[in-house]
Short mmCIF file of C-alpha atoms and ligand atoms in Angstrom, two decimals:
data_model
loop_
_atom_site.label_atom_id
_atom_site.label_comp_id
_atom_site.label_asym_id
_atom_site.label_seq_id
_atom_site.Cartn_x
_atom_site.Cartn_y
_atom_site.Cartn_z
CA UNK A 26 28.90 75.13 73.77
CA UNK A 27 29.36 71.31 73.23
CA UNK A 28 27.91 68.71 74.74
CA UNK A 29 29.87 65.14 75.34
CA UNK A 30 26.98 62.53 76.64
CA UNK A 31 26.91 59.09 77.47
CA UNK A 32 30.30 58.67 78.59
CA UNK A 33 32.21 56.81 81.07
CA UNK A 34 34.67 59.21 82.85
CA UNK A 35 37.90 58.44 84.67
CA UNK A 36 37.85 62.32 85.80
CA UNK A 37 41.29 61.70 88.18
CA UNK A 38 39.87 64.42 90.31
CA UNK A 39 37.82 64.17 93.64
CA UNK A 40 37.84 61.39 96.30
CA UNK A 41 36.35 58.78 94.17
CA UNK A 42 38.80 56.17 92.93
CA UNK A 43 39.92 57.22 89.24
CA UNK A 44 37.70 60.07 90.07
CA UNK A 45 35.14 57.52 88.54
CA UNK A 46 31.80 58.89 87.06
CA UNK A 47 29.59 55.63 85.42
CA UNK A 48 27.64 57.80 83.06
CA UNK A 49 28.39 61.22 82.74
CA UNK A 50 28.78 64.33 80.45
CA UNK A 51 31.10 67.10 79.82
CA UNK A 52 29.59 70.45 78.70
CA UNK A 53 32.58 72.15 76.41
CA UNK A 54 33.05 76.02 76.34
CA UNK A 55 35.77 76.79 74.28
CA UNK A 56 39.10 75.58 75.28
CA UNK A 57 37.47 74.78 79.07
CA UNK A 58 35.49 72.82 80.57
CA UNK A 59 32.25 74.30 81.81
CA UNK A 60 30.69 71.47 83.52
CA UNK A 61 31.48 67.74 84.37
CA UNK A 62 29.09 65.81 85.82
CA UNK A 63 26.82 62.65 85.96
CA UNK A 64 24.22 62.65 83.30
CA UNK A 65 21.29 62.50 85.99
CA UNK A 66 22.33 66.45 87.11
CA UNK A 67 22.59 67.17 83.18
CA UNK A 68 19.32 69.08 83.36
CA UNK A 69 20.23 71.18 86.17
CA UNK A 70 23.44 71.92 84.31
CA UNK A 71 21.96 72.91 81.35
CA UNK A 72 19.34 74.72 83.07
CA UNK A 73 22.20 77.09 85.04
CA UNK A 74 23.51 78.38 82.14
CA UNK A 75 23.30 81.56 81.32
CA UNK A 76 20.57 82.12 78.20
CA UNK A 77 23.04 83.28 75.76
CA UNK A 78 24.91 79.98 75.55
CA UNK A 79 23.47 77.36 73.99
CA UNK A 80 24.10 73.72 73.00
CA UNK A 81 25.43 74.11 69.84
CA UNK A 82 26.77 70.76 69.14
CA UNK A 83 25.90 67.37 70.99
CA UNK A 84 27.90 64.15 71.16
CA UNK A 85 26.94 60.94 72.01
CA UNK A 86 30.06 58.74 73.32
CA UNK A 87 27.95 55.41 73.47
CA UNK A 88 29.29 54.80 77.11
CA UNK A 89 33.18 55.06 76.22
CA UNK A 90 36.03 56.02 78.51
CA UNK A 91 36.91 59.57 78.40
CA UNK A 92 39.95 60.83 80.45
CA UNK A 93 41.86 64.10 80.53
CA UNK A 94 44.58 64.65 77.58
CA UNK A 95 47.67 62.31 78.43
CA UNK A 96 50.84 64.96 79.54
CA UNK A 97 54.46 63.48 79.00
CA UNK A 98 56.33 65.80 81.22
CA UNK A 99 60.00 64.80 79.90
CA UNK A 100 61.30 64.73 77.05
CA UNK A 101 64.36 65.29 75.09
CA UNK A 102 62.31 65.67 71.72
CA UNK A 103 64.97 67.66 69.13
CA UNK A 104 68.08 65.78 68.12
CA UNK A 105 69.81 64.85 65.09
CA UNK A 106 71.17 61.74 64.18
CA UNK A 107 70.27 58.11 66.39
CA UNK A 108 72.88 56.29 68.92
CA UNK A 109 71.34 52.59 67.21
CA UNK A 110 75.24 51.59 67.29
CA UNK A 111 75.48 52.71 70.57
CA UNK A 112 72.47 49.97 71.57
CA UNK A 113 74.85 47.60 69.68
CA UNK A 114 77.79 48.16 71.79
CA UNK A 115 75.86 48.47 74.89
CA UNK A 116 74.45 44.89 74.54
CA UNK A 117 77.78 43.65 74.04
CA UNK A 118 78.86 44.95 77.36
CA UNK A 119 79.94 48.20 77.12
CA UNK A 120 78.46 50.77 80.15
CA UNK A 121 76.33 53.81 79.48
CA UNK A 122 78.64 55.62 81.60
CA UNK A 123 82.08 54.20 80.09
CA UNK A 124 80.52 55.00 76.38
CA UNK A 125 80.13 58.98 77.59
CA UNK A 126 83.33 58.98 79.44
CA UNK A 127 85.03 57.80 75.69
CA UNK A 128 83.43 60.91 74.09
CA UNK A 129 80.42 58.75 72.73
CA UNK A 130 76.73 59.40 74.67
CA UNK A 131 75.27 62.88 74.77
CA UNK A 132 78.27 64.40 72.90
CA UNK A 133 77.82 62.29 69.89
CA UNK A 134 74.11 63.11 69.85
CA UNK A 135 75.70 67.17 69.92
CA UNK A 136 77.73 66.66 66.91
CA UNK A 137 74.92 65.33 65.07
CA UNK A 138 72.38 68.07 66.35
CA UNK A 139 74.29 70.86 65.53
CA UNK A 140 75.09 69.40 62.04
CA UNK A 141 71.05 69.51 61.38
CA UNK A 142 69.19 72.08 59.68
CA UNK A 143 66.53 73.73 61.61
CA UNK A 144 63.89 72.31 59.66
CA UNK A 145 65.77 68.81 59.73
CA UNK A 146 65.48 69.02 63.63
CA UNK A 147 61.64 70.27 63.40
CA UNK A 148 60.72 67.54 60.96
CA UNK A 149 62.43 65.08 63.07
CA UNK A 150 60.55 66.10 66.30
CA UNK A 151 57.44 66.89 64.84
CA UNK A 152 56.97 63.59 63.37
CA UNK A 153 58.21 61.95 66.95
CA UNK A 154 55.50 64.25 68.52
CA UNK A 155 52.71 62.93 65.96
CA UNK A 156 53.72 59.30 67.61
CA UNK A 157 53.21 60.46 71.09
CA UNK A 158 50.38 62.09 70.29
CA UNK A 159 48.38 59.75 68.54
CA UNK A 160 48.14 58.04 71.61
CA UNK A 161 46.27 60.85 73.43
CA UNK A 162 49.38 63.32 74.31
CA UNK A 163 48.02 66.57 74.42
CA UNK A 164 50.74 68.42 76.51
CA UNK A 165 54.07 67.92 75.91
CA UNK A 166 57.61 68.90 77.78
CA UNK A 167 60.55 69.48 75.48
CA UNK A 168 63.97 69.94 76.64
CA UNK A 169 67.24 71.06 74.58
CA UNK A 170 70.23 69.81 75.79
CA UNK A 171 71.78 68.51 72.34
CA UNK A 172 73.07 71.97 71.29
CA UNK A 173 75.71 72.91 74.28
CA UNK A 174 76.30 76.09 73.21
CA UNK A 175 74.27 79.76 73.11
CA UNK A 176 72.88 79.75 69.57
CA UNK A 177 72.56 75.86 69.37
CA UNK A 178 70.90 75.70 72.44
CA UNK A 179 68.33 78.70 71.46
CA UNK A 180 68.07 77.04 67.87
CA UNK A 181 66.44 73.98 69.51
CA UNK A 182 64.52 75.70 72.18
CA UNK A 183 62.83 77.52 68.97
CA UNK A 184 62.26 73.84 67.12
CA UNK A 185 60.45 72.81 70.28
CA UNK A 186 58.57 76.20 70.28
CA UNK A 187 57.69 75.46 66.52
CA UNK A 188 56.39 72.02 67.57
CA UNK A 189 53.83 74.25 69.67
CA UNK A 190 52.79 76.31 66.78
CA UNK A 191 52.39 74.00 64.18
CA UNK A 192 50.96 71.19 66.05
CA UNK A 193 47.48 70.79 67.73
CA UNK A 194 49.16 70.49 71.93
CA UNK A 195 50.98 72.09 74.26
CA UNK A 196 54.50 72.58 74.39
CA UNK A 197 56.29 73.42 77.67
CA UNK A 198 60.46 74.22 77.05
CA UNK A 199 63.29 73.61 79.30
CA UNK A 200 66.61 75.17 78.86
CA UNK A 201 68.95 71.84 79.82
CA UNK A 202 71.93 73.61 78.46
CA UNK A 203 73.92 71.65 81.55
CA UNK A 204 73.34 68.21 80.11
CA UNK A 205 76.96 67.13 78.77
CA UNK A 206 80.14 68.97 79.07
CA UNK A 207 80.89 70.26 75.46
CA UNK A 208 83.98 68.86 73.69
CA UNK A 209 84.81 72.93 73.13
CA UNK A 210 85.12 72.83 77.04
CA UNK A 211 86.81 69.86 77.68
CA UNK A 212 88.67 70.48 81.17
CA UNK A 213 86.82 74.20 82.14
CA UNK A 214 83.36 72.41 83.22
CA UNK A 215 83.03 75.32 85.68
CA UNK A 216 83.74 77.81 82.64
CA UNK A 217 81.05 76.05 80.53
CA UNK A 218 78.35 76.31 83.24
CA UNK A 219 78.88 80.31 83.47
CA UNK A 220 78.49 80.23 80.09
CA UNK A 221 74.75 78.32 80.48
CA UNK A 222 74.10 81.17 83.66
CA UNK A 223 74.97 83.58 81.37
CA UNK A 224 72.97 82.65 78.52
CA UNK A 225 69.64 81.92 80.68
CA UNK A 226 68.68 85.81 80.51
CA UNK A 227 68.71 85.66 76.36
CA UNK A 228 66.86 82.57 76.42
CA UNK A 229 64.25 83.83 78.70
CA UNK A 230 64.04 87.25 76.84
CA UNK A 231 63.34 85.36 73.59
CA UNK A 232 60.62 83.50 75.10
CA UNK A 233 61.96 80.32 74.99
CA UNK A 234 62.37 78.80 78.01
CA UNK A 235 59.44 77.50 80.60
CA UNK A 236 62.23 76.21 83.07
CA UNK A 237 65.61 75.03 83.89
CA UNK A 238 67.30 71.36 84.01
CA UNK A 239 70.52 70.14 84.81
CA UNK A 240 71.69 66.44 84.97
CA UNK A 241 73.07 66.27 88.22
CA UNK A 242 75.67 63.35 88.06
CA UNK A 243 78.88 61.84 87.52
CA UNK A 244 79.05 61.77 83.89
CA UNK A 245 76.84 65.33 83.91
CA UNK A 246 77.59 68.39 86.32
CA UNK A 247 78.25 68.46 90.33
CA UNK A 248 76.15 69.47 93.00
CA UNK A 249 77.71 72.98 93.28
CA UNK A 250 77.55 73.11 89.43
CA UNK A 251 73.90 72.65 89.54
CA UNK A 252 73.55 74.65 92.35
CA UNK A 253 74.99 77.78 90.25
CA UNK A 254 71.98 76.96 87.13
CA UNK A 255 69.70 77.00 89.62
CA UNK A 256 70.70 80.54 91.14
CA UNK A 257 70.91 82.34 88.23
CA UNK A 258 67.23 80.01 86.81
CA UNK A 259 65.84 81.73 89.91
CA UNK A 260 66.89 84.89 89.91
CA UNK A 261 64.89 85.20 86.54
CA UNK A 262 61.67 83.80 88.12
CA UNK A 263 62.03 80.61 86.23
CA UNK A 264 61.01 77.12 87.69
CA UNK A 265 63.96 74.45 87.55
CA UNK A 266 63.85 70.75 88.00
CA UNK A 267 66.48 68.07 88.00
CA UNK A 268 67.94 65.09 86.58
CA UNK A 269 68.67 63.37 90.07
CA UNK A 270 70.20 60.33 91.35
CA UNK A 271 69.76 58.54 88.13
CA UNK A 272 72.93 56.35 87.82
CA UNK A 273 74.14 57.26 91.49
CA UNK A 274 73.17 59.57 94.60
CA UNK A 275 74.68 63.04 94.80
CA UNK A 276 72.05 63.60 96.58
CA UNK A 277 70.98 66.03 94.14
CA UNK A 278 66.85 65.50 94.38
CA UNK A 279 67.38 67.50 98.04
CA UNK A 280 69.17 70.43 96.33
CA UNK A 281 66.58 71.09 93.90
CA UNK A 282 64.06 70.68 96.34
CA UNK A 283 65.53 73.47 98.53
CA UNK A 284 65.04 75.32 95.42
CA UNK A 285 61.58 74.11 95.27
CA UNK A 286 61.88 72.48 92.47
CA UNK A 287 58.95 70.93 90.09
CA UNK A 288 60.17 67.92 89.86
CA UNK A 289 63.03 65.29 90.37
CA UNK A 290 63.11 63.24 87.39
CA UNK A 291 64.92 59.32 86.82
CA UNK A 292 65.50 58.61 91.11
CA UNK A 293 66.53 54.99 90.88
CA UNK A 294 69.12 55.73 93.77
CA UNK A 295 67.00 58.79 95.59
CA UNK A 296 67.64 58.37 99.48
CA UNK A 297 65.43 58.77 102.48
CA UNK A 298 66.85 61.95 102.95
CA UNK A 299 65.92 63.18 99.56
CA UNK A 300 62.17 61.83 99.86
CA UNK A 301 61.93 64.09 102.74
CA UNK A 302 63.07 67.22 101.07
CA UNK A 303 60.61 66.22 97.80
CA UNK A 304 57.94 66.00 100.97
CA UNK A 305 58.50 69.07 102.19
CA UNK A 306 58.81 70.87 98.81
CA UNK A 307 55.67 69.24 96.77
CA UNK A 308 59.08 68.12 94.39
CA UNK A 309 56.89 65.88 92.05
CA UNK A 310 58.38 62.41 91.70
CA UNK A 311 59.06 62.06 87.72
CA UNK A 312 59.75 58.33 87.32
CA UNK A 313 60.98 57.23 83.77
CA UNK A 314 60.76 53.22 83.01
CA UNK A 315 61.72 53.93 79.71
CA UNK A 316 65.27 54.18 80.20
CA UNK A 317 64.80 51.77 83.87
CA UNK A 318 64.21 49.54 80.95
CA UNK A 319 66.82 50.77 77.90
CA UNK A 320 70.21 50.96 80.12
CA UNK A 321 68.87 47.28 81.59
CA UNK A 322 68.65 49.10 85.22
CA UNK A 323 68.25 46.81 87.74
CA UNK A 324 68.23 49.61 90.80
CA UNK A 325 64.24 50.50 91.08
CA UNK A 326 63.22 53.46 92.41
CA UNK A 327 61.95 53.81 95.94
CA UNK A 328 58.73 53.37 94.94
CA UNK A 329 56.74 52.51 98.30
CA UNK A 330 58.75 54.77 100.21
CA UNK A 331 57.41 57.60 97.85
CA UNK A 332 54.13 56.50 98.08
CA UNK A 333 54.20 56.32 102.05
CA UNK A 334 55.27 60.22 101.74
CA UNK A 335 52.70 61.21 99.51
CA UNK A 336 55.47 62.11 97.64
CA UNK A 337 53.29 62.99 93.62
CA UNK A 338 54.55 60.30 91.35
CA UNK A 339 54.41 61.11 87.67
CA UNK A 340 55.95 58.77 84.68
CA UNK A 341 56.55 60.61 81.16
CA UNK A 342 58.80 58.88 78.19
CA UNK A 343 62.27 60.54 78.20
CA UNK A 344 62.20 60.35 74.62
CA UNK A 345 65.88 60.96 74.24
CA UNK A 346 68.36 58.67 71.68
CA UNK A 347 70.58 57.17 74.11
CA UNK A 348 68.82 56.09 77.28
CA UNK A 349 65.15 55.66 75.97
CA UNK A 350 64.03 56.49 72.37
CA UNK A 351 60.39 55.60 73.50
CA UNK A 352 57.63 56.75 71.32
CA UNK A 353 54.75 55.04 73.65
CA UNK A 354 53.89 56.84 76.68
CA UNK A 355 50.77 54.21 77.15
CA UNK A 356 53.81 51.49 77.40
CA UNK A 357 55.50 53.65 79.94
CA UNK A 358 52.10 53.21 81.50
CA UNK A 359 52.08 49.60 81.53
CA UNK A 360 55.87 49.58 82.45
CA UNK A 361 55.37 51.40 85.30
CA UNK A 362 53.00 48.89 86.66
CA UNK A 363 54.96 45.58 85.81
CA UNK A 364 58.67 46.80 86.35
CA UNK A 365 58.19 49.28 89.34
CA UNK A 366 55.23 48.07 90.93
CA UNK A 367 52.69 51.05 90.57
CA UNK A 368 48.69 50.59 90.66
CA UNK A 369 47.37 51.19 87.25
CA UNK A 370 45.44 54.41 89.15
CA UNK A 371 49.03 55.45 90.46
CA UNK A 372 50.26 54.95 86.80
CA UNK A 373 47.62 57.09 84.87
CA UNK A 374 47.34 59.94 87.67
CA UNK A 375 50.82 59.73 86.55
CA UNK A 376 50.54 60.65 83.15
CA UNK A 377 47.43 62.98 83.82
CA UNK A 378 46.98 64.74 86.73
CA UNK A 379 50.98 64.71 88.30
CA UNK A 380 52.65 64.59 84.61
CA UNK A 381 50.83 68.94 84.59
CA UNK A 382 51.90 69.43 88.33
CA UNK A 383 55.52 68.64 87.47
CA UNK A 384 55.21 70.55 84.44
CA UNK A 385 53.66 73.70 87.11
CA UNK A 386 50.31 73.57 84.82
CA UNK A 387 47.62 73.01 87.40
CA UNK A 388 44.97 74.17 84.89
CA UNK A 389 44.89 69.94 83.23
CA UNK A 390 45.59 66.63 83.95
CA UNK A 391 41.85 65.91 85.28
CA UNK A 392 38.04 66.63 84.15
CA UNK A 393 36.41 69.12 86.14
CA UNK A 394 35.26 72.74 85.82
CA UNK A 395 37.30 75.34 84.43
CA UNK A 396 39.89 72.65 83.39
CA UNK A 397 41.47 73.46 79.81
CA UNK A 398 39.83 70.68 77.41
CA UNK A 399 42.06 68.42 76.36
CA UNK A 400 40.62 65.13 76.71
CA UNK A 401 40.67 61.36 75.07
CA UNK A 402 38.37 59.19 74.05
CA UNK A 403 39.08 55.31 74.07
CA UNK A 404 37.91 52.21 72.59
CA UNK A 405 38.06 50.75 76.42
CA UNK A 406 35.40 50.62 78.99
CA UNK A 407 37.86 51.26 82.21
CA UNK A 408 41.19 52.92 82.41
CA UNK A 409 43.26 49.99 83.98
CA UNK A 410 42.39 48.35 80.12
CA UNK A 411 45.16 50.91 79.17
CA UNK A 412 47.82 49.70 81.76
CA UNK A 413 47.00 46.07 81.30
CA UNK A 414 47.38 45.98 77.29
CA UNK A 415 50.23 47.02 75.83
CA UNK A 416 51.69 47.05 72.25
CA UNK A 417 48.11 48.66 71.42
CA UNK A 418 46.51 51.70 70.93
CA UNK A 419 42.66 51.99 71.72
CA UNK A 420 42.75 55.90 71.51
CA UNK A 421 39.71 56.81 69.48
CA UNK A 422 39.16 60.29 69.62
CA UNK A 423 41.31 63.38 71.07
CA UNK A 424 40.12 67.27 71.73
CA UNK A 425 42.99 69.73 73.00
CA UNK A 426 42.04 72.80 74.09
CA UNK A 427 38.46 72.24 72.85
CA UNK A 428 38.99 71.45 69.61
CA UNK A 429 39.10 68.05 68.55
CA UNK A 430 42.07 67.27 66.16
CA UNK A 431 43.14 64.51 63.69
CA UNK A 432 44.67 62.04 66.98
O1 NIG B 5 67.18 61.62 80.65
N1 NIG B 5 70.27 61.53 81.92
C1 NIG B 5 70.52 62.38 81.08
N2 NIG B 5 69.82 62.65 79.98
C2 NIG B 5 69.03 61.76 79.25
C3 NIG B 5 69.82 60.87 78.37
C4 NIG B 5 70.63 61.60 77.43
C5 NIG B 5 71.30 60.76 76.39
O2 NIG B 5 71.85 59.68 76.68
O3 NIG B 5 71.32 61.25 75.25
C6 NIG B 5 68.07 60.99 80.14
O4 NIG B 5 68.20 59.77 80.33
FE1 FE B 6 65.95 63.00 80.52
#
């Protein structure tokens, strides 16, 4: 067993503010947590345990911030190819929206997906999920959603699945196979998402799918369309959540939550209506300043109304080429704060504790007993420090699942 000692903890569990212990320990078993405490009940700890384990291995953290392991809970992580030119024509004036409608967007980002090699696409990820997680990311979500049809689609749902293998986190895959309309499909939108319902089965037998998305929009699929993923996501016992009322409301973040859906992801236009049914589902919130920022957004997200439901909020990167190719999810953090107006603690329960609820992992995202360990240490004495810098990473040390790893 290992013991972590003179550390400041931001625990994000219990009732005190950041779940804030001044000096405390964390006594490691394995990939869990055995025991989090304040160093003064140490002894008592140590004294509980049961003779056979021991201390093995002691750590003193000089009073620095430890937190849990940072989850980003959306991301679009395999593609091929950039949409740079895309920026270029945007900030000229051309719309996100008019640019997919011409055949550009998503469907570009296809072509050059399914022109990649498999180990083209892994390489490309894998070195995008070294960024992320050099700032503390130990769980990560990974979507496809570049591939549009059944064997490109399972092709990057294994690349994702390969980033979990090879790499020291945790991966969690979603099947977005109803991202863009496929140029192969061009007219038969309805025929396309039969095809996704029909491939869902595969995918799950394969073990490569954690849940369901769907972007739920004008440019993306139709209420009813989504309605149909979700049926056939749930008839295989999978979780689904939603891209929802991102560019306009469909009022899509109340369908998924009468599917209970994990989360509702993007929200700038979410209604009153749709709070309610997030309310009444524990929907998480999954707010995304990256692309708030990218597409130069200037609809925020209900953010207080949220808040005055109790509503989760969680924040994650969208790492995707077109609408936020973010490889910071501690600027997301600070983002979230300055653009939509959350409290630094709102912010990083957002990237701990909420990011694993609206991934369904309830076993992370705070310090406390029988917690996986995955946890960061930082060259800051309080947690807001990570909000209120940006541009800079003070991540000194990570562990996932126990064992600490090269950042
Ligand atoms: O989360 N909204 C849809 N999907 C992505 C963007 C996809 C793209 O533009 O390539 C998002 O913003
Ligand atoms: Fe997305």
């Amino acid at each position: 067993m290992r013991l972590l000692r003179h550390a400041r903890l931001a625990t994000m569990h219990g009732p005190e503010p950041w779940g804030w212990v001044d000096r405390g320990a964390l006594l490691v078993d394995g990939d869990r947590l055995h025991w989090v405490g304040a160093e003064a009940d140490l002894p008592a700890a140590i004294a509980a345990l049961p003779a056979v384990r021991r201390i093995t291995d002691e750590i003193d953290l000089h009073g620095a911030l430890v937190t849990p392991g940072l989850v980003d809970c959306h991301t679009h992580l395999v593609y091929g190819g950039d949409r740079a030119a895309e920026f270029e024509l945007r900030l000229q004036g051309a719309s996100y929206e008019a640019i997919a409608r011409a055949g550009g967007g998503i469907r570009s980002t296809v072509a050059a997906t399914r022109a990649a090699s498999d180990d083209a696409l892994f390489e490309a990820a894998a070195a995008r999920a070294r960024a992320l997680m050099a700032e503390g990311v130990t769980t990560l979500e990974i979507k496809s959603g570049y591939g549009l049809s059944e064997a490109h689609e399972a092709r990057c749902l294994a690349v994702a699945r390969r980033i979990g293998r090879e790499l020291p986190l945790t991966v969690r895959t979603t099947s977005l196979g109803a991202h863009a309309l496929p140029p192969e499909f061009e007219g038969r939108a309805d025929d396309y998402i039969d095809a996704v319902c029909a491939w869902l089965p595969g995918q799950q037998a394969a073990g490569l799918v954690d849940a369901v998305d769907a972007f739920c929009e004008g440019i993306g699929f139709s209420p009813v369309q989504t309605e149909r993923v979700f049926a056939a996501a749930r008839a295989l016992g999978l979780p689904v959540k939603l891209h929802a009322e991102q560019l306009s409301n469909l009022e899509g973040a109340a369908l998924a939550a009468r599917h209970r859906a994990l989360s509702c992801d993007h929200l700038e236009h979410l209604s009153a209506a749709g709070i309610a049914a997030m309310r009444g589902a524990g929907t998480v919130a999954v707010l995304l300043p990256g692309a708030y920022y990218f597409l130069r957004d200037s609809t925020l997200p209900p953010v207080a109304a949220l808040r005055e439901a109790g509503v989760p909020i969680a924040l994650a990167t969208d790492h995707n080429p077109g609408s936020s190719p973010a490889h910071s999810l501690l600027l997301m953090l600070s983002m979230a704060c300055t653009l939509f107006r959350l409290t630094p603690e709102e912010a990083f329960a957002g990237i701990t504790r909420n990011g694993a609820r609206a991934l369904g992992l309830p076993d992370r995202g705070t310090l406390a007993a029988g917690q996986r360990a995955d946890l960061v240490v930082w060259d800051a004495e309080h947690p807001r420090e990570l909000a209120y810098r940006f541009g800079h990473n003070p991540c000194r040390r990570v562990h996932a699942g126990g064992v600490e790893r090269d950042r």
